[in-house]
Short mmCIF file of C-alpha atoms in Angstrom, two decimals:
data_model
loop_
_atom_site.label_atom_id
_atom_site.label_comp_id
_atom_site.label_asym_id
_atom_site.label_seq_id
_atom_site.Cartn_x
_atom_site.Cartn_y
_atom_site.Cartn_z
CA TYR O 935 179.99 -62.70 -140.00
CA ASN O 936 179.68 -65.11 -137.10
CA PHE O 937 179.85 -62.13 -134.76
CA TYR O 938 176.06 -61.87 -134.89
CA LEU O 939 175.93 -64.98 -132.69
CA ALA O 940 179.24 -64.57 -130.87
CA ALA O 941 178.48 -61.07 -129.53
CA PRO O 942 175.64 -61.95 -127.12
CA VAL O 943 177.45 -65.11 -126.00
CA LYS O 944 180.54 -63.01 -125.21
CA MET O 945 178.45 -60.39 -123.44
CA ALA O 946 176.81 -63.03 -121.27
CA ALA O 947 180.23 -64.43 -120.34
CA LEU O 948 182.11 -61.17 -119.79
CA HIS O 949 179.27 -58.89 -118.60
CA ALA O 950 180.43 -56.24 -121.09
CA TYR O 951 180.18 -55.49 -124.80
CA ALA O 952 183.61 -56.88 -125.63
CA PRO O 953 185.89 -55.57 -128.39
CA ASP O 954 186.42 -57.85 -131.36
CA PRO O 955 188.94 -56.46 -133.86
CA PHE O 956 188.62 -59.60 -135.97
CA SER O 957 185.02 -58.97 -137.02
CA GLU O 958 183.89 -56.01 -139.10
CA ARG O 959 180.34 -56.65 -137.86
CA ARG O 960 181.34 -55.43 -134.40
CA VAL O 961 181.82 -51.94 -135.82
CA MET O 962 179.45 -51.83 -138.76
CA SER O 963 176.25 -53.54 -137.72
CA SER O 964 174.89 -51.74 -134.66
CA LEU O 965 175.60 -49.95 -131.40
CA GLY O 966 174.72 -53.06 -129.40
CA GLY O 967 171.07 -52.75 -128.43
CA ASN O 968 170.28 -55.99 -130.21
CA TYR O 969 173.08 -57.90 -128.49
CA PHE O 970 171.98 -56.55 -125.11
CA LEU O 971 168.44 -57.95 -125.58
CA GLN O 972 169.82 -61.24 -126.90
CA THR O 973 172.00 -61.50 -123.81
CA LEU O 974 168.90 -61.13 -121.63
CA ILE O 975 167.36 -64.07 -123.50
CA LEU O 976 170.53 -66.14 -123.04
CA SER O 977 170.48 -65.50 -119.29
CA GLU O 978 167.45 -67.81 -119.02
CA LEU O 979 167.18 -69.77 -122.28
CA PRO O 980 169.48 -71.79 -124.57
CA VAL O 981 171.15 -70.25 -127.60
CA GLU O 982 168.57 -71.87 -129.92
CA ASP O 983 166.01 -69.37 -128.58
CA ILE O 984 168.14 -66.29 -129.23
CA GLN O 985 165.84 -64.95 -131.99
CA MET O 986 163.13 -64.41 -129.39
CA ALA O 987 164.79 -61.06 -128.66
CA ASP O 988 163.74 -59.86 -132.11
CA ARG O 989 160.87 -62.01 -133.28
CA ALA O 990 158.93 -62.73 -130.08
CA LEU O 991 159.29 -59.26 -128.57
CA GLY O 992 158.76 -57.65 -131.96
CA LEU O 993 155.61 -59.57 -132.81
CA LEU O 994 154.10 -58.95 -129.36
CA LEU O 995 154.78 -55.22 -129.65
CA LEU O 996 153.44 -55.22 -133.20
CA ILE O 997 150.10 -56.63 -132.02
CA PHE O 998 149.64 -53.79 -129.53
CA VAL O 999 150.78 -51.13 -132.02
CA ALA O 1000 148.45 -52.51 -134.70
CA TRP O 1001 145.55 -52.30 -132.26
CA GLY O 1002 146.49 -48.69 -131.48
CA LEU O 1003 146.79 -47.81 -135.17
CA GLY O 1004 143.34 -49.28 -135.76
CA ALA O 1005 141.94 -46.93 -133.12
CA VAL O 1006 143.82 -43.89 -134.46
CA PHE O 1007 142.66 -44.53 -138.03
CA ARG O 1008 139.12 -45.43 -136.82
CA LEU O 1009 139.10 -48.83 -138.51
CA GLY O 1010 136.31 -51.36 -138.18
CA SER O 1011 136.82 -54.84 -136.72
CA LEU O 1012 137.43 -56.51 -140.10
CA GLN O 1013 139.76 -53.70 -141.19
CA ARG O 1014 141.76 -54.05 -137.95
CA ALA O 1015 142.08 -57.80 -138.49
CA LEU O 1016 143.31 -57.26 -142.06
CA LEU O 1017 145.77 -54.58 -140.89
CA LEU O 1018 147.15 -56.90 -138.21
CA LEU O 1019 147.48 -59.74 -140.72
CA PHE O 1020 149.31 -57.47 -143.18
CA LEU O 1021 151.67 -56.15 -140.50
CA LEU O 1022 152.45 -59.64 -139.19
CA LEU O 1023 153.17 -61.03 -142.66
CA THR O 1024 155.39 -58.17 -143.85
CA PRO O 1025 158.66 -58.54 -141.84
CA GLN O 1026 159.14 -62.29 -141.97
CA LEU O 1027 162.10 -62.35 -144.39
CA GLN O 1028 165.38 -62.45 -142.44
CA PHE O 1029 168.90 -63.00 -143.71
CA ASN O 1030 170.68 -63.65 -140.39
CA LEU O 1031 170.42 -62.66 -136.70
CA THR O 1032 170.14 -58.97 -137.60
CA PHE O 1033 167.07 -57.43 -135.95
CA VAL O 1034 164.16 -56.93 -138.37
CA VAL O 1035 160.82 -57.44 -136.59
CA LEU O 1036 161.35 -55.34 -133.45
CA PRO O 1037 162.63 -52.28 -135.38
CA TYR O 1038 159.69 -52.73 -137.77
CA ALA O 1039 157.26 -52.66 -134.84
CA LEU O 1040 158.97 -49.55 -133.47
CA PHE O 1041 158.68 -47.78 -136.84
CA CYS O 1042 154.95 -48.56 -136.73
CA GLY O 1043 155.04 -47.12 -133.21
CA MET O 1044 156.48 -43.87 -134.58
CA VAL O 1045 153.51 -43.64 -136.94
CA TYR O 1046 151.18 -44.19 -133.97
CA ILE O 1047 152.92 -41.48 -131.92
CA ALA O 1048 152.85 -38.97 -134.78
CA SER O 1049 149.23 -39.58 -135.79
CA ASN O 1050 147.59 -40.01 -132.37
CA LEU O 1051 146.13 -36.52 -132.13
CA ASP O 1052 143.72 -37.22 -129.28
CA GLU O 1053 146.46 -38.28 -126.86
CA LEU O 1054 149.37 -36.07 -127.81
CA GLU O 1055 148.00 -32.85 -129.30
CA SER O 1056 148.33 -31.14 -125.91
CA HIS O 1057 151.73 -32.70 -125.19
CA ARG O 1058 153.74 -31.80 -128.28
CA THR O 1059 157.09 -31.76 -126.50
CA VAL O 1060 156.46 -35.28 -125.17
CA GLN O 1061 155.44 -36.37 -128.66
CA ALA O 1062 158.67 -35.02 -130.14
CA LEU O 1063 160.83 -36.60 -127.43
CA LEU O 1064 159.12 -39.97 -127.99
CA LEU O 1065 159.64 -39.73 -131.75
CA GLY O 1066 163.35 -39.00 -131.33
CA GLY O 1067 163.84 -41.60 -128.59
CA THR O 1068 162.14 -44.28 -130.67
CA ALA O 1069 164.28 -43.44 -133.70
CA ALA O 1070 167.39 -43.78 -131.54
CA THR O 1071 166.19 -47.10 -130.12
CA ILE O 1072 165.73 -48.44 -133.64
CA ALA O 1073 169.22 -47.22 -134.58
CA SER O 1074 170.74 -49.02 -131.58
CA PHE O 1075 169.56 -52.29 -133.19
CA LYS O 1076 170.84 -51.48 -136.69
CA SER O 1077 172.97 -48.46 -137.55
CA THR O 1078 171.64 -48.17 -141.11
CA TYR O 1079 168.14 -47.49 -139.71
CA LEU O 1080 169.21 -44.14 -138.23
CA PRO O 1081 168.64 -42.09 -141.43
CA HIS O 1082 165.10 -43.49 -141.76
CA GLY O 1083 164.17 -42.61 -138.17
CA VAL O 1084 165.77 -39.16 -138.20
CA LEU O 1085 164.23 -38.23 -141.56
CA LEU O 1086 160.83 -39.41 -140.30
CA PHE O 1087 160.77 -37.01 -137.36
CA VAL O 1088 162.22 -34.25 -139.57
CA PHE O 1089 159.36 -34.73 -142.04
CA ILE O 1090 156.89 -34.73 -139.12
CA GLY O 1091 158.45 -31.42 -138.08
CA VAL O 1092 157.93 -30.09 -141.61
CA LEU O 1093 154.30 -31.23 -141.38
CA HIS O 1094 153.92 -29.31 -138.13
CA MET O 1095 155.43 -26.25 -139.83
CA SER O 1096 152.73 -26.37 -142.49
CA ARG O 1097 149.96 -26.67 -139.87
CA ARG O 1098 151.15 -24.60 -136.92
CA GLY O 1099 153.95 -22.39 -138.21
CA LEU O 1100 157.72 -22.34 -138.37
CA SER O 1101 158.35 -22.23 -134.61
CA ALA O 1102 156.15 -25.30 -133.95
CA GLY O 1103 157.95 -27.31 -136.61
CA LEU O 1104 161.40 -26.33 -135.40
CA ARG O 1105 160.33 -27.14 -131.83
CA THR O 1106 159.33 -30.65 -132.92
CA ILE O 1107 162.63 -31.21 -134.73
CA PHE O 1108 164.65 -29.80 -131.82
CA PHE O 1109 163.06 -31.91 -129.06
CA ALA O 1110 163.03 -35.00 -131.27
CA SER O 1111 166.77 -34.47 -131.83
CA VAL O 1112 167.28 -34.10 -128.07
CA GLY O 1113 165.38 -37.34 -127.42
CA CYS O 1114 167.35 -39.12 -130.13
CA PHE O 1115 170.71 -37.95 -128.83
CA ALA O 1116 169.86 -38.73 -125.19
CA ILE O 1117 169.09 -42.36 -126.05
CA LEU O 1118 172.03 -42.80 -128.43
CA LEU O 1119 174.69 -41.22 -126.20
CA PRO O 1120 175.37 -44.12 -123.78
CA TRP O 1121 175.50 -46.59 -126.68
CA MET O 1122 177.87 -44.28 -128.56
CA ILE O 1123 180.17 -44.01 -125.54
CA ALA O 1124 180.24 -47.81 -125.24
CA SER O 1125 180.99 -48.09 -128.97
CA ARG O 1126 183.87 -45.62 -128.63
CA ALA O 1127 185.36 -47.68 -125.81
CA ALA O 1128 185.06 -51.01 -127.60
CA SER O 1129 185.32 -50.10 -131.29
CA GLY O 1130 187.13 -46.77 -131.51
CA THR O 1131 184.17 -44.91 -133.06
CA LEU O 1132 181.15 -43.16 -131.62
CA PHE O 1133 179.03 -44.06 -134.64
CA TYR O 1134 180.34 -45.82 -137.75
CA PRO O 1135 181.04 -44.37 -140.26
CA LEU O 1136 179.69 -40.85 -139.66
CA LEU O 1137 181.83 -40.23 -136.56
CA GLY O 1138 184.88 -42.29 -137.48
CA GLN O 1139 185.75 -45.71 -138.88
CA GLY O 1140 187.21 -46.99 -135.63
CA TYR O 1141 188.63 -50.50 -135.89
CA GLN O 1142 186.78 -51.34 -139.12
CA TYR O 1143 189.12 -52.84 -141.70
CA SER O 1144 188.87 -49.96 -144.18
CA ALA O 1145 190.49 -47.66 -141.58
CA TYR O 1146 193.78 -49.45 -142.25
CA GLY O 1147 193.71 -48.81 -145.99
CA LEU O 1148 193.84 -52.49 -146.92
CA PHE O 1149 190.57 -52.67 -148.82
CA PRO O 1150 188.69 -50.32 -151.16
CA SER O 1151 185.24 -49.14 -150.15
CA PRO O 1152 182.32 -51.18 -151.53
CA SER O 1153 181.25 -50.18 -155.00
CA GLY O 1154 178.91 -51.58 -157.59
CA GLY O 1155 180.60 -49.69 -160.42
CA ASN O 1156 180.75 -46.06 -161.44
CA SER O 1157 178.61 -43.41 -159.74
CA LEU O 1158 175.91 -43.31 -162.43
CA LYS O 1159 175.52 -47.10 -162.37
CA THR O 1160 175.22 -47.06 -158.57
CA ILE O 1161 172.60 -44.31 -158.60
CA MET O 1162 170.53 -46.07 -161.27
CA LYS O 1163 170.63 -49.34 -159.35
CA VAL O 1164 169.52 -47.63 -156.12
CA VAL O 1165 166.76 -45.61 -157.80
CA VAL O 1166 165.24 -48.63 -159.59
CA PHE O 1167 164.95 -50.58 -156.33
CA ASN O 1168 163.10 -47.65 -154.72
CA VAL O 1169 160.48 -47.18 -157.45
CA PRO O 1170 157.84 -49.10 -155.39
CA LEU O 1171 158.28 -46.66 -152.49
CA LEU O 1172 157.82 -43.77 -154.91
CA GLY O 1173 154.61 -45.41 -156.15
CA VAL O 1174 153.28 -45.72 -152.60
CA LEU O 1175 154.09 -42.06 -151.95
CA LEU O 1176 152.23 -40.94 -155.08
CA VAL O 1177 149.16 -42.95 -154.06
CA GLU O 1178 149.20 -41.41 -150.59
CA TRP O 1179 149.70 -37.91 -151.99
CA PHE O 1180 147.06 -37.93 -154.76
CA TRP O 1181 144.53 -40.66 -153.87
CA CYS O 1182 144.13 -40.86 -150.07
CA GLU O 1183 142.11 -38.51 -147.90
CA PRO O 1184 144.07 -35.28 -147.21
CA ASP O 1185 143.88 -35.61 -143.42
CA GLU O 1186 146.49 -35.64 -140.64
CA GLN O 1187 146.92 -39.41 -140.63
CA THR O 1188 147.57 -39.55 -144.38
CA ARG O 1189 150.16 -36.79 -144.05
CA VAL O 1190 151.93 -38.81 -141.35
CA LEU O 1191 151.96 -41.88 -143.61
CA ALA O 1192 153.32 -39.75 -146.46
CA ALA O 1193 156.04 -38.49 -144.11
CA LEU O 1194 156.98 -42.09 -143.25
CA THR O 1195 157.10 -43.09 -146.92
CA SER O 1196 159.12 -39.99 -147.84
CA ALA O 1197 161.62 -40.73 -145.07
CA ALA O 1198 161.94 -44.35 -146.17
CA LEU O 1199 162.40 -43.33 -149.81
CA VAL O 1200 165.04 -40.65 -149.19
CA ALA O 1201 166.92 -42.67 -146.57
CA SER O 1202 166.97 -45.84 -148.68
CA VAL O 1203 168.39 -43.91 -151.62
CA LEU O 1204 171.04 -42.22 -149.47
CA VAL O 1205 172.08 -45.43 -147.68
CA GLY O 1206 172.12 -47.31 -150.98
CA ILE O 1207 174.43 -44.76 -152.57
CA ALA O 1208 176.63 -44.60 -149.46
CA THR O 1209 177.16 -48.37 -149.60
CA GLY O 1210 178.13 -48.26 -153.26
CA GLY O 1211 174.92 -49.91 -154.41
CA ASP O 1212 175.72 -53.06 -152.43
CA SER O 1213 172.70 -55.19 -151.33
CA VAL O 1214 170.25 -52.38 -152.15
CA ARG O 1215 167.23 -54.67 -151.78
CA ARG O 1216 168.07 -55.30 -148.13
CA TYR O 1217 168.40 -51.63 -147.19
#
């Protein structure tokens, strides 16, 4: 578990994302984007300031994204202030050095990209590439965020299908996938060199301990118990989705928000089941 702090210190010393077969976190946690940013912080500041890579950069980005969302949703001054306060208060719970705030700001950025019709309606390919590239950037910080980002741009593609036809929706999904893969590829190559897997666990277990058959996979009990545990924790997301679907204005922005909530709901259920119902509240 100490690898969260050791990784950027090692990277600063060795100028490379070093292998560490003695820590499962090297393989499981991320592709290394978080450690790269933390290493940049350590190049100028002491280790006590290492969380600036997530919290300081994330909060600064969140301020700009919140301002942009206020413009897209045509909010008044008081509404923008309340939105900013809500966004700043939401991601403050952290368990360790895992990135939380910066990915959160980038997810808000995906909503901005998808709902900003004035800027991007005439540049749909650019919009799709940005959606996919942002999803990949988030996944470089935390591997378990990849399903949420990918499902978000898939749902946006489905939204475009309903508005512009099948070809427009497939075009969005295709170019978003290209943008996602282009950003992920160099990180995946580095992970293969240092950890024996392009992307854990979808593309191999690499040097993670379960690859050696010494430990069973995590499990909270039988399959039905795991599913029930995961579903119960995701009831609030389902409630938010129902409110968006039946109560909010049926405009483009609301559909984008519903796509985000749907992606979060489906991905959280899938990741929760895949991890055997372990630490569902965190995912």
